[in-house]
Coordinates of C-alpha atoms (C1' of nucleotides) in Angstrom, one line a residue:
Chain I
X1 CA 84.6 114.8 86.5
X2 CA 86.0 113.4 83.1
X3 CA 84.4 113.9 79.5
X4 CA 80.5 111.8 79.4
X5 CA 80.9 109.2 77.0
X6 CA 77.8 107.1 75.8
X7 CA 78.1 103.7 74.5
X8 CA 75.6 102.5 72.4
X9 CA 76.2 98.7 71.8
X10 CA 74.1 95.4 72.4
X11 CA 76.8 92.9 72.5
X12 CA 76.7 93.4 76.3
X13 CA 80.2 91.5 77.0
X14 CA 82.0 94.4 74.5
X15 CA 79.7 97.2 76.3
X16 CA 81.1 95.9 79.6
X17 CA 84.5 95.9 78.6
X18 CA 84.3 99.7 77.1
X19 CA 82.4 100.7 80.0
X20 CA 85.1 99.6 82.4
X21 CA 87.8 101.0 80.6
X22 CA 86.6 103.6 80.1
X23 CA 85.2 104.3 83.9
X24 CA 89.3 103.6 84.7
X25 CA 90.6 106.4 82.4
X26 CA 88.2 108.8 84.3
X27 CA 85.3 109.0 81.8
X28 CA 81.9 109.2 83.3
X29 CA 80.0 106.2 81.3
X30 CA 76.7 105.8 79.7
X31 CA 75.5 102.8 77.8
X32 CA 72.1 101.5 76.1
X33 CA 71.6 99.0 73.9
X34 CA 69.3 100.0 71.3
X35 CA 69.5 102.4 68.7
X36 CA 66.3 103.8 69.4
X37 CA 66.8 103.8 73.3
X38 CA 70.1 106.2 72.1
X39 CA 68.3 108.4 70.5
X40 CA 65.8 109.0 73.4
X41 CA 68.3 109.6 76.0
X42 CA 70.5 111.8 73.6
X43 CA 67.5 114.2 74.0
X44 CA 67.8 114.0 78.1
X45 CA 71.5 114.5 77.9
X46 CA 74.0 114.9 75.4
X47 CA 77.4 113.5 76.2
X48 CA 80.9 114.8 75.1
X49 CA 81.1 112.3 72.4
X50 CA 79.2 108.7 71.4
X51 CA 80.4 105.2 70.5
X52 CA 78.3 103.8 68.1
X53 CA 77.7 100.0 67.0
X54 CA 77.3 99.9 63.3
X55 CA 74.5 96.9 64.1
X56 CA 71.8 97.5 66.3
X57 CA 68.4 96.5 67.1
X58 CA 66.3 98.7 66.9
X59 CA 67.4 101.6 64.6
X60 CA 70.6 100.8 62.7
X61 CA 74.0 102.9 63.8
X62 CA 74.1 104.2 60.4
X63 CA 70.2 105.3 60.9
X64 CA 70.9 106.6 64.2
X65 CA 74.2 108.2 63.2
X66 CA 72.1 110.5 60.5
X67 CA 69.6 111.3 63.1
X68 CA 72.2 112.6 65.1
X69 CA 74.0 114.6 62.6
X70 CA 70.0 115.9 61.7
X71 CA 69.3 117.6 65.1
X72 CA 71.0 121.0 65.8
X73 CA 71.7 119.8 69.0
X74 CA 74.0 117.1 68.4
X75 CA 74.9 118.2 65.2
X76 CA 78.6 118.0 66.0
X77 CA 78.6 115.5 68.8
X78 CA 81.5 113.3 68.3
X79 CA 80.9 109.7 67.0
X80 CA 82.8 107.0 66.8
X81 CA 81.6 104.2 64.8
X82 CA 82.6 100.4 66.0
X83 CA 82.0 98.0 62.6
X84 CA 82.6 94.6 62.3
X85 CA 85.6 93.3 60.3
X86 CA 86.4 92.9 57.2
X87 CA 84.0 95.2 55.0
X88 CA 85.1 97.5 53.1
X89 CA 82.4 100.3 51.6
X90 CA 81.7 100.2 55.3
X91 CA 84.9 102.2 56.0
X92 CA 83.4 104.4 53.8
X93 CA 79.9 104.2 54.5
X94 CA 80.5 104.9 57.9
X95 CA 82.4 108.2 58.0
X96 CA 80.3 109.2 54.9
X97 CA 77.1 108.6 57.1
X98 CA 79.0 111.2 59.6
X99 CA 80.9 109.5 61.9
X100 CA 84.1 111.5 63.2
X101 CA 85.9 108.1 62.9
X102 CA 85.8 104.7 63.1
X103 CA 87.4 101.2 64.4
X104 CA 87.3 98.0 63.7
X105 CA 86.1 95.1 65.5
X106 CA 87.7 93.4 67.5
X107 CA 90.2 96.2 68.8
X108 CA 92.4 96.3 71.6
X109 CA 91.5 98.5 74.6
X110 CA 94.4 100.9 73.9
X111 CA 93.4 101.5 70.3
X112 CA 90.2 102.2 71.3
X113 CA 91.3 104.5 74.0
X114 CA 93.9 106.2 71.7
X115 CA 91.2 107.3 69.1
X116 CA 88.2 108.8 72.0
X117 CA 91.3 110.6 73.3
X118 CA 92.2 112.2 69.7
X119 CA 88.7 112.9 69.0
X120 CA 88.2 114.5 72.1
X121 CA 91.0 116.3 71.3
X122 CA 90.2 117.8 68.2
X123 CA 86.4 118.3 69.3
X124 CA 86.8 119.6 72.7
X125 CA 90.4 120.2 73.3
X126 CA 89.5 121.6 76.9
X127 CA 89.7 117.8 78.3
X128 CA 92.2 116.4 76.8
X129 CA 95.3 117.8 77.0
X130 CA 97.3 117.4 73.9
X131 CA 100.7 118.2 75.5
X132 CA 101.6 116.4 78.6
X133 CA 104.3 118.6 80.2
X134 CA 106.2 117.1 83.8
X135 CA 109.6 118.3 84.6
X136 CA 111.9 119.1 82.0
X137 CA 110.1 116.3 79.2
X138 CA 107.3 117.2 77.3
X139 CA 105.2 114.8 75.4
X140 CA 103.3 115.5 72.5
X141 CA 100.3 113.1 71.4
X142 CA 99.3 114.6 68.2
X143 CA 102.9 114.9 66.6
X144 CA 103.8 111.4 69.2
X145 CA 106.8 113.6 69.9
X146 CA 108.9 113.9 73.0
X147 CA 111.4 116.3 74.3
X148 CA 113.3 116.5 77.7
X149 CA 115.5 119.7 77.7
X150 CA 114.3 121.1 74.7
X151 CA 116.0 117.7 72.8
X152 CA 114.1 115.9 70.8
X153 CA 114.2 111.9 71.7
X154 CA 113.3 108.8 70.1
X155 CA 111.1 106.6 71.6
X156 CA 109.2 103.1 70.3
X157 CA 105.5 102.6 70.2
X158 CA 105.5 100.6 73.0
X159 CA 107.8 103.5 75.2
X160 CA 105.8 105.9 74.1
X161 CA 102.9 104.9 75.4
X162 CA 104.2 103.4 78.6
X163 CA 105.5 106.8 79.0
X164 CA 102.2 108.7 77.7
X165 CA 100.3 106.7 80.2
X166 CA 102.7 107.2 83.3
X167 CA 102.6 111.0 82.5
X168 CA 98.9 111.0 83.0
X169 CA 99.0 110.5 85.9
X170 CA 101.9 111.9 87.9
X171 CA 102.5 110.5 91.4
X172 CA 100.8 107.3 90.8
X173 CA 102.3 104.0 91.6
X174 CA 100.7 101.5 88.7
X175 CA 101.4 97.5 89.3
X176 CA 102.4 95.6 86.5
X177 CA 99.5 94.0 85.9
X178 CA 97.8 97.1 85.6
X179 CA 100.4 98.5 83.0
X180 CA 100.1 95.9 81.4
X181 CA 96.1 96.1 80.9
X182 CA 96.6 100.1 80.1
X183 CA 99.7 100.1 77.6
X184 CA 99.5 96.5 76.1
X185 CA 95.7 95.4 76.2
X186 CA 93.6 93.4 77.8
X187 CA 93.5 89.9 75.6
X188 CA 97.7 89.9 75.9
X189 CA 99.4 87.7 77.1
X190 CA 102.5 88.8 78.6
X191 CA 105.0 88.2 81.1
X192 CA 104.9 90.9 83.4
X193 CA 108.6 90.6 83.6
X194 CA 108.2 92.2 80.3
X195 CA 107.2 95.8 81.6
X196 CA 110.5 96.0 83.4
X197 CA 112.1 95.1 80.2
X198 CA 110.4 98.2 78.9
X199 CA 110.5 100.7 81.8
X200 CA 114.6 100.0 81.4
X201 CA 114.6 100.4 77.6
X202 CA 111.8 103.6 78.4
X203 CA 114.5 104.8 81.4
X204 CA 117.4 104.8 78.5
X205 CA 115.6 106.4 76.0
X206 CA 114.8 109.6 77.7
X207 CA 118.0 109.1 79.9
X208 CA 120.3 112.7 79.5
X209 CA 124.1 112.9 81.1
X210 CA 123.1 114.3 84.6
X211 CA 119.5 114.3 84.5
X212 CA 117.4 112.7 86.5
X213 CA 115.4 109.6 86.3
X214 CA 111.6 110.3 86.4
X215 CA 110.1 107.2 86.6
X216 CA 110.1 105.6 90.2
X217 CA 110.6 101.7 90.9
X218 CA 107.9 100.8 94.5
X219 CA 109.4 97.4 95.1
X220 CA 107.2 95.5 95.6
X221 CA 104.4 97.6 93.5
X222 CA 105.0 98.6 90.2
X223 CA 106.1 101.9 88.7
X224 CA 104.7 105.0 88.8
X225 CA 106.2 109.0 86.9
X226 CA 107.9 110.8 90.2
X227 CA 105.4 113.6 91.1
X228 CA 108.2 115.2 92.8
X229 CA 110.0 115.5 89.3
X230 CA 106.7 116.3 87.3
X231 CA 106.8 119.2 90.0
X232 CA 110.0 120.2 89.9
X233 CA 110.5 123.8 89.2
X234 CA 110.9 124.5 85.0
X235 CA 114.1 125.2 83.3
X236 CA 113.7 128.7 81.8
X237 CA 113.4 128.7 78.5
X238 CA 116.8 130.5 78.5
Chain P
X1 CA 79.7 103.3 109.5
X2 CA 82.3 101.8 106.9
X3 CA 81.3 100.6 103.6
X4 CA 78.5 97.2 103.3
X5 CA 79.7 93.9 101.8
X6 CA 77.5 91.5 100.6
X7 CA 79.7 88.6 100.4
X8 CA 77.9 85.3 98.1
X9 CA 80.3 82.4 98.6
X10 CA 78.9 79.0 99.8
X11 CA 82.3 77.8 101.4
X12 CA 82.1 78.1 104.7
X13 CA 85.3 78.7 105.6
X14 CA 86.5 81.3 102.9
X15 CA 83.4 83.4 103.7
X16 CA 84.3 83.7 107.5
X17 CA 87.8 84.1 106.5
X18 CA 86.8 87.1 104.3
X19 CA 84.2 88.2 106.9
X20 CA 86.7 88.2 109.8
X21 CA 89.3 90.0 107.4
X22 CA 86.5 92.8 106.2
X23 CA 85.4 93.9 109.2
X24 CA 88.7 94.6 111.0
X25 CA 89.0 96.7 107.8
X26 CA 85.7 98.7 109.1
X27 CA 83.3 97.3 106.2
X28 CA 79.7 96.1 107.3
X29 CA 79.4 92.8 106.3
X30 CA 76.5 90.3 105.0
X31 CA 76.5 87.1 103.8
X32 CA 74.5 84.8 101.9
X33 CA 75.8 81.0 100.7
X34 CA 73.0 80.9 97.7
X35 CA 72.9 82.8 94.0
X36 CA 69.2 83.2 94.7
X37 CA 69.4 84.0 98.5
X38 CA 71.7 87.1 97.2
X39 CA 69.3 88.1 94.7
X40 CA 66.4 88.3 97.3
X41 CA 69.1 90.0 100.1
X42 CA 69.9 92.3 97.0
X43 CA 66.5 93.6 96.9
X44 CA 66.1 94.4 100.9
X45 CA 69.6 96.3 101.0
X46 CA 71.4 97.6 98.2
X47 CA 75.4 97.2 99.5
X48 CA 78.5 99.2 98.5
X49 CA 80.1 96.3 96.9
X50 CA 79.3 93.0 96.3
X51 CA 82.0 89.7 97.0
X52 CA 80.8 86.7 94.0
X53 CA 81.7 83.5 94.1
X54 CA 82.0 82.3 90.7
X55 CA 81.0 79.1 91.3
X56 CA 76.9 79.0 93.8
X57 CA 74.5 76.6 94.2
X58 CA 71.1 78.2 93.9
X59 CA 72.3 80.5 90.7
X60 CA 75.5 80.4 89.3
X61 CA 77.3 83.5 90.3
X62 CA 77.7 84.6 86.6
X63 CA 74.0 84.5 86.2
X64 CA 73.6 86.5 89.3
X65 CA 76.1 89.5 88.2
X66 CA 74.0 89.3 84.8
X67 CA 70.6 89.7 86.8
X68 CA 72.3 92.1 88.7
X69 CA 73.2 94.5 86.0
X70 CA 70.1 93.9 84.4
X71 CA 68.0 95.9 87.7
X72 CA 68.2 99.4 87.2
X73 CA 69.0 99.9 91.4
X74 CA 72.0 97.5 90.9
X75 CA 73.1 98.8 87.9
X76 CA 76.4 100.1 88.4
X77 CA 76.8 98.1 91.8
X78 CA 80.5 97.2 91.9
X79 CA 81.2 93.4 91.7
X80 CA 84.5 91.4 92.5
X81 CA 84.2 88.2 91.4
X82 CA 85.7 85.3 92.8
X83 CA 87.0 82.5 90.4
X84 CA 88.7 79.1 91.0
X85 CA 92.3 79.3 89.7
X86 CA 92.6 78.3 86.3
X87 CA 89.8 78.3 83.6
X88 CA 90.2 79.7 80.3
X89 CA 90.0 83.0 79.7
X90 CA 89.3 84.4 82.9
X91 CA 90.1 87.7 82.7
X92 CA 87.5 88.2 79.7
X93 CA 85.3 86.3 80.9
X94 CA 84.9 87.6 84.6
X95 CA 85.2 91.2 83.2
X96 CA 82.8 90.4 80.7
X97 CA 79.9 89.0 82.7
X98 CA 79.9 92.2 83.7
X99 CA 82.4 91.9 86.8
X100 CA 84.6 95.4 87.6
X101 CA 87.1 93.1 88.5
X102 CA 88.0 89.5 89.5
X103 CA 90.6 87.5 92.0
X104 CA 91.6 84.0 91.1
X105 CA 91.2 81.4 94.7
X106 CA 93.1 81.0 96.6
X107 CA 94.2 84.9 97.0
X108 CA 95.8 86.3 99.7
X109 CA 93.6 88.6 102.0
X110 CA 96.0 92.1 101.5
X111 CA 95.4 90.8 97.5
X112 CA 91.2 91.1 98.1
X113 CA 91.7 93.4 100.5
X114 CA 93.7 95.9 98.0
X115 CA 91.3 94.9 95.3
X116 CA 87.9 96.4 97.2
X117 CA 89.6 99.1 98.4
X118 CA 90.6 100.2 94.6
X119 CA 87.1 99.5 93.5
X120 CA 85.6 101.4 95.9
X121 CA 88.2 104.1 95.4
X122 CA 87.1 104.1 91.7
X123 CA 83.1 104.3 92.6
X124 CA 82.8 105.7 96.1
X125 CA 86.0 108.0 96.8
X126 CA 83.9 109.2 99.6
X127 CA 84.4 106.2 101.4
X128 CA 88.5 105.3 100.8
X129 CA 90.4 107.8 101.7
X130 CA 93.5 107.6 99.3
X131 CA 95.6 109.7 102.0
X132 CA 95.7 108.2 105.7
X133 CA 96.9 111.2 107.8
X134 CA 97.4 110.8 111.9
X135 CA 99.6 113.2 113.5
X136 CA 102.5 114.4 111.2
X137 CA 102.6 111.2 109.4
X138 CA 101.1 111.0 106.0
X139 CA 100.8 107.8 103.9
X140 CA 99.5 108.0 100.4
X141 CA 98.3 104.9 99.2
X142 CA 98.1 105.8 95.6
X143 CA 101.9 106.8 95.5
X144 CA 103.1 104.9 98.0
X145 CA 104.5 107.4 99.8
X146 CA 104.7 108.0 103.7
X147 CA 106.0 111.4 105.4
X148 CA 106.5 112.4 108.4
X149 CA 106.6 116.2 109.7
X150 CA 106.3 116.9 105.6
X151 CA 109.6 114.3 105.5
X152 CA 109.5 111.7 102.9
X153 CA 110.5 108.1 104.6
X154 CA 111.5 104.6 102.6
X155 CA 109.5 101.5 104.1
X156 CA 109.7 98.3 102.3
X157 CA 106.8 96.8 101.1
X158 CA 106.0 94.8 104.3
X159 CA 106.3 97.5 106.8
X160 CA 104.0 100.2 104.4
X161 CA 100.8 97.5 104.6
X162 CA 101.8 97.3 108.0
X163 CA 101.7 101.0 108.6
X164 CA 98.9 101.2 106.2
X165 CA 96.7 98.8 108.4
X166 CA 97.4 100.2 111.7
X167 CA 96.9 103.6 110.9
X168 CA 93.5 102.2 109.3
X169 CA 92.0 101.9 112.6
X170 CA 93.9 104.3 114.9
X171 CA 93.6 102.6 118.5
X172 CA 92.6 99.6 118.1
X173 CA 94.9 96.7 119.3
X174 CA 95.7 93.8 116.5
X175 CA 96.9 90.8 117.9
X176 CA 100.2 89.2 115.8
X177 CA 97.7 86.5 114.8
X178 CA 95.6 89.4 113.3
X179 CA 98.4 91.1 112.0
X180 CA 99.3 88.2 110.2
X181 CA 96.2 87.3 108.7
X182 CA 95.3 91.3 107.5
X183 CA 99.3 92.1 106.8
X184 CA 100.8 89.0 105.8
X185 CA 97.8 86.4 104.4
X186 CA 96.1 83.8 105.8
X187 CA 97.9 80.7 104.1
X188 CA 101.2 81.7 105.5
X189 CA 103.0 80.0 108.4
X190 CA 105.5 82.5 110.1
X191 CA 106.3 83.1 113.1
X192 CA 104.1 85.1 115.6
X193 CA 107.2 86.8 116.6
X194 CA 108.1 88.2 113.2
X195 CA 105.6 90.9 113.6
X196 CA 107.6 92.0 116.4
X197 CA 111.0 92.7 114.3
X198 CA 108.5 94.3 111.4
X199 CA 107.1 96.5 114.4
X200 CA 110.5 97.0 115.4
X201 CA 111.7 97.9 111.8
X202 CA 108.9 100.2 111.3
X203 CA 109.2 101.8 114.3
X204 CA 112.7 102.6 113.6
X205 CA 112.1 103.4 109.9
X206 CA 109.4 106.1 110.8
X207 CA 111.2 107.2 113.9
X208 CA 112.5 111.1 113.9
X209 CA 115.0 112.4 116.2
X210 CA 112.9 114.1 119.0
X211 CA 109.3 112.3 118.0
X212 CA 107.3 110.4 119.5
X213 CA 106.8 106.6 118.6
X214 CA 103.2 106.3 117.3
X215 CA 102.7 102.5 117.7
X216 CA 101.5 101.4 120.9
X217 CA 102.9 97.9 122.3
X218 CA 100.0 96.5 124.3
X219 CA 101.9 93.8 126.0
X220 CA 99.9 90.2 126.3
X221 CA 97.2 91.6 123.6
X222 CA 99.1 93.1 120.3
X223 CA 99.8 96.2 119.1
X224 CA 98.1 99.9 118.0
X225 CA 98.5 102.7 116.2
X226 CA 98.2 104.8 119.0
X227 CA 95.2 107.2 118.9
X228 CA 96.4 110.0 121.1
X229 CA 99.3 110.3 119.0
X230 CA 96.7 110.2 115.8
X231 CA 94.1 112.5 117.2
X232 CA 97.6 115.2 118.0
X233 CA 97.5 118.6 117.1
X234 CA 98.5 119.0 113.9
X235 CA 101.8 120.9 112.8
X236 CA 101.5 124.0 111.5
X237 CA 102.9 124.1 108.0
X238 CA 105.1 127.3 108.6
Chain V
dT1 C1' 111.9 87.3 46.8
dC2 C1' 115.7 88.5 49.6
dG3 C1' 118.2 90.9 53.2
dG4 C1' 118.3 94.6 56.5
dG5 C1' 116.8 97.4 60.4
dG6 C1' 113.6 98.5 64.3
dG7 C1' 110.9 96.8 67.8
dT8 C1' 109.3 93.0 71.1
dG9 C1' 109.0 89.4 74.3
dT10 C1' 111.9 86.1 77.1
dC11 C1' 115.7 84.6 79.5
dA12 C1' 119.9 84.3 82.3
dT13 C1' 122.6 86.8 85.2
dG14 C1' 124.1 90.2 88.5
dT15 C1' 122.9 92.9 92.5
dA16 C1' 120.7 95.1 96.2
dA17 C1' 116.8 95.2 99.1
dT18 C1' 113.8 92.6 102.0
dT19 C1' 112.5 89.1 105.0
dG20 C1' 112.1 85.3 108.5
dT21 C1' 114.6 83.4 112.4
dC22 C1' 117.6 83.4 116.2
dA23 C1' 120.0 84.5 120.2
dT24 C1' 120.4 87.9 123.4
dC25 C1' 119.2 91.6 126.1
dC26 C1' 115.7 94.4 128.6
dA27 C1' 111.4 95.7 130.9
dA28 C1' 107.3 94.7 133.1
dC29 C1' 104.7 92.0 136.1
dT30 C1' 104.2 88.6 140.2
Chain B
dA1 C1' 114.3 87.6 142.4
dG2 C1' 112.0 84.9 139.1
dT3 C1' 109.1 84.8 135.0
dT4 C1' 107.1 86.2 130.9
dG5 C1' 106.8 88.9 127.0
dG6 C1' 108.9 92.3 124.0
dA7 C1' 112.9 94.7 121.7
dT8 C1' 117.0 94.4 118.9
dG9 C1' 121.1 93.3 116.2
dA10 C1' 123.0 89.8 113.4
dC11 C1' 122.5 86.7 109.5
dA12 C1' 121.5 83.8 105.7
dA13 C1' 118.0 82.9 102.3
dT14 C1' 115.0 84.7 99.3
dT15 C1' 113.0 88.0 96.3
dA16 C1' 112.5 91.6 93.3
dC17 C1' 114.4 94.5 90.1
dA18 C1' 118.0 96.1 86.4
dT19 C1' 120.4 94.8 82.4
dG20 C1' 122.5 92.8 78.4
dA21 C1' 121.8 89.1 75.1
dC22 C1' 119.0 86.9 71.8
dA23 C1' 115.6 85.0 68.8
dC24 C1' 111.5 86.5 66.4
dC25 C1' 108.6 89.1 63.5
dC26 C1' 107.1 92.5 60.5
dC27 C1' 107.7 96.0 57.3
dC28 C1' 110.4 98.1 53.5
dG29 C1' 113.5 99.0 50.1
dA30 C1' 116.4 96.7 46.9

DNA sequence: TCGGGGGTGTCATGTAATTGTCATCCAACT
DNA sequence: AGTTGGATGACAATTACATGACACCCCCGA
């Protein structure tokens, strides 16, 4: 069972959408939509870390965020603020109030994702693994590095997390569409033509002289990181 | 018992077509042509998953998935919803009536069919089995994979749904018309004797030097996976 | 403000896998 | 033996994927 997350938001359209991306990374969802409604079920059950709409009715996020940071309890549960656009003291405000970090409204589902992964990893590095390891590559999220044979390669953005997301789960054949949703974002627009593009540029970039290629074509399916290579036995470290 | 559907689509046909389609699958289904029929069928019997027409006389079936997020028993009751081909934004919008996920009309049966069986992969795993095992032959429908006697095989795309379905219900006989419909799509016009080569080139494609042939010819009726060969001793894995 | 990169999304093209049909051959039933 | 239905190998059309080219775009340093 993946990290608890509770979402506390009253614009139910956005609560939907986190909820469901959320639920397909693995994270087991919670959501209300009041502030005060939060704070009573952060008392039946706290979660591994809280997304927090600055507005709410009820008892503001900023109120809420205080309270939260006031019980022993949750005095270090992980919040993530989600503000409106544009002002400014409410960067401030809001990781003054407490909050771990914060984002921006409207975000893309892979932003969003990216930052409850990095706080999870710096609050309960247990769950989220910071190093994805599969074969001879290793990728690194904090330092967004990646190896394959101990040599260091360069990767885009875009590669990188095509390839972060592919490495998460090993063995598992995604369909373009579906890659598309993950790496790019939901609102996007894309040909889905376009992820081949990227797999091939992905497939050079971590492409050594007689090594294998790790990432698997299904024809008619979509791609998925071999499992067989992620299993493969490791090169000493000779 | 497989999984209950509720399906809510007031087309006659497309319901019977889905119907037909769902319960050579296994599921247990129920339908209802109305918004407001579902609502009152949702409140005898709570289903697995729920089929939603987009467009329903009675209640729109946006208002419906509202209404039924907004009952605590129906909560988290996964929805598909069913949208004419076209309107503006209908990815955010379906998802963000509260939907898990939507297919754009007309859709191809093995489309749907793949679609519920994700969704209920993602919220029951109890009921889909991601791993379809009869005799030594393994297929693994999140990598795509099929083995036999621990071997891996390559089927194209046709002849793994093909597999997929027939091992689905080990035993039964599909007719070609059936096999069509499930493997193929309903909108198609091929050839009833196509699904003999695809038998053929399955056969041959998971045929093994001294093994038996698992697919039963039933000759005037159809074919099967055959169920003495699925209920086999397995190997040992020395 | 004016050129570079670097990174992206599309396209056109090349290529190999897949597919639907046929014609033919075989096996099973009458 | 005559039929009927199924298996199979061949084939041509189609599809799906890989790849190189290209036009943008955005950010930075000059």
């Amino acid at each position: 069972m993946g990290p608890r997350v509770l979402i506390v938001e009253d614009e139910e359209p956005l609560m939907l959408l986190l909820r469901y991306n959320l639920e397909a990374e693995g994270y087991e969802v919670d959501s209300v939509s009041r502030g005060d409604e939060a704070e009573i079920r952060l008392r039946e059950q706290i979660p591994d870390i809280v997304l927090l709409d600055w507005m709410l009715p009820g008892l503001s996020g900023i109120e809420l965020c205080r309270r939260i940071r006031a019980r022993s309890e949750t005095e270090r549960l992980p919040v993530i603020m989600l503000t409106a656009r544009g002002e400014e003291g409410d960067r401030i405000r809001g990781l003054s109030t407490g909050a771990d970090d914060y984002i921006v409204k409207p975000f893309s589902v892979p932003e969003l994702l990216a930052r409850v992964r990095a706080l999870l990893r710096r609050t309960k590095p247990a769950y989220i693994a910071t190093l994805l390891r599969a074969g001879d590559i290793e990728l690194d999220r904090e330092t967004h590095r990646v190896r394959r044979a101990g040599q260091e390669l360069h990767l885009g953005p875009t590669e990188f997390r095509l390839l972060e997301f592919l490495m998460q789960s090993p063995g598992r054949v995604f369909s373009r569409e579906h890659l598309l949703n993950a790496v790019w974002g939901h609102d996007v627009y894309i040909d889905e033509r376009t992820v081949d593009v990227h797999v091939g540029r992905l497939r050079k970039a971590i492409g050594l002289p007689r090594k294998p290629d790790p990432i698997r074509t299904v024809r008619g399916a979509g791609y998925s990181f071999d499992e067989t290579f992620a299993r493969e036995d490791q090169p000493l470290e000779a």
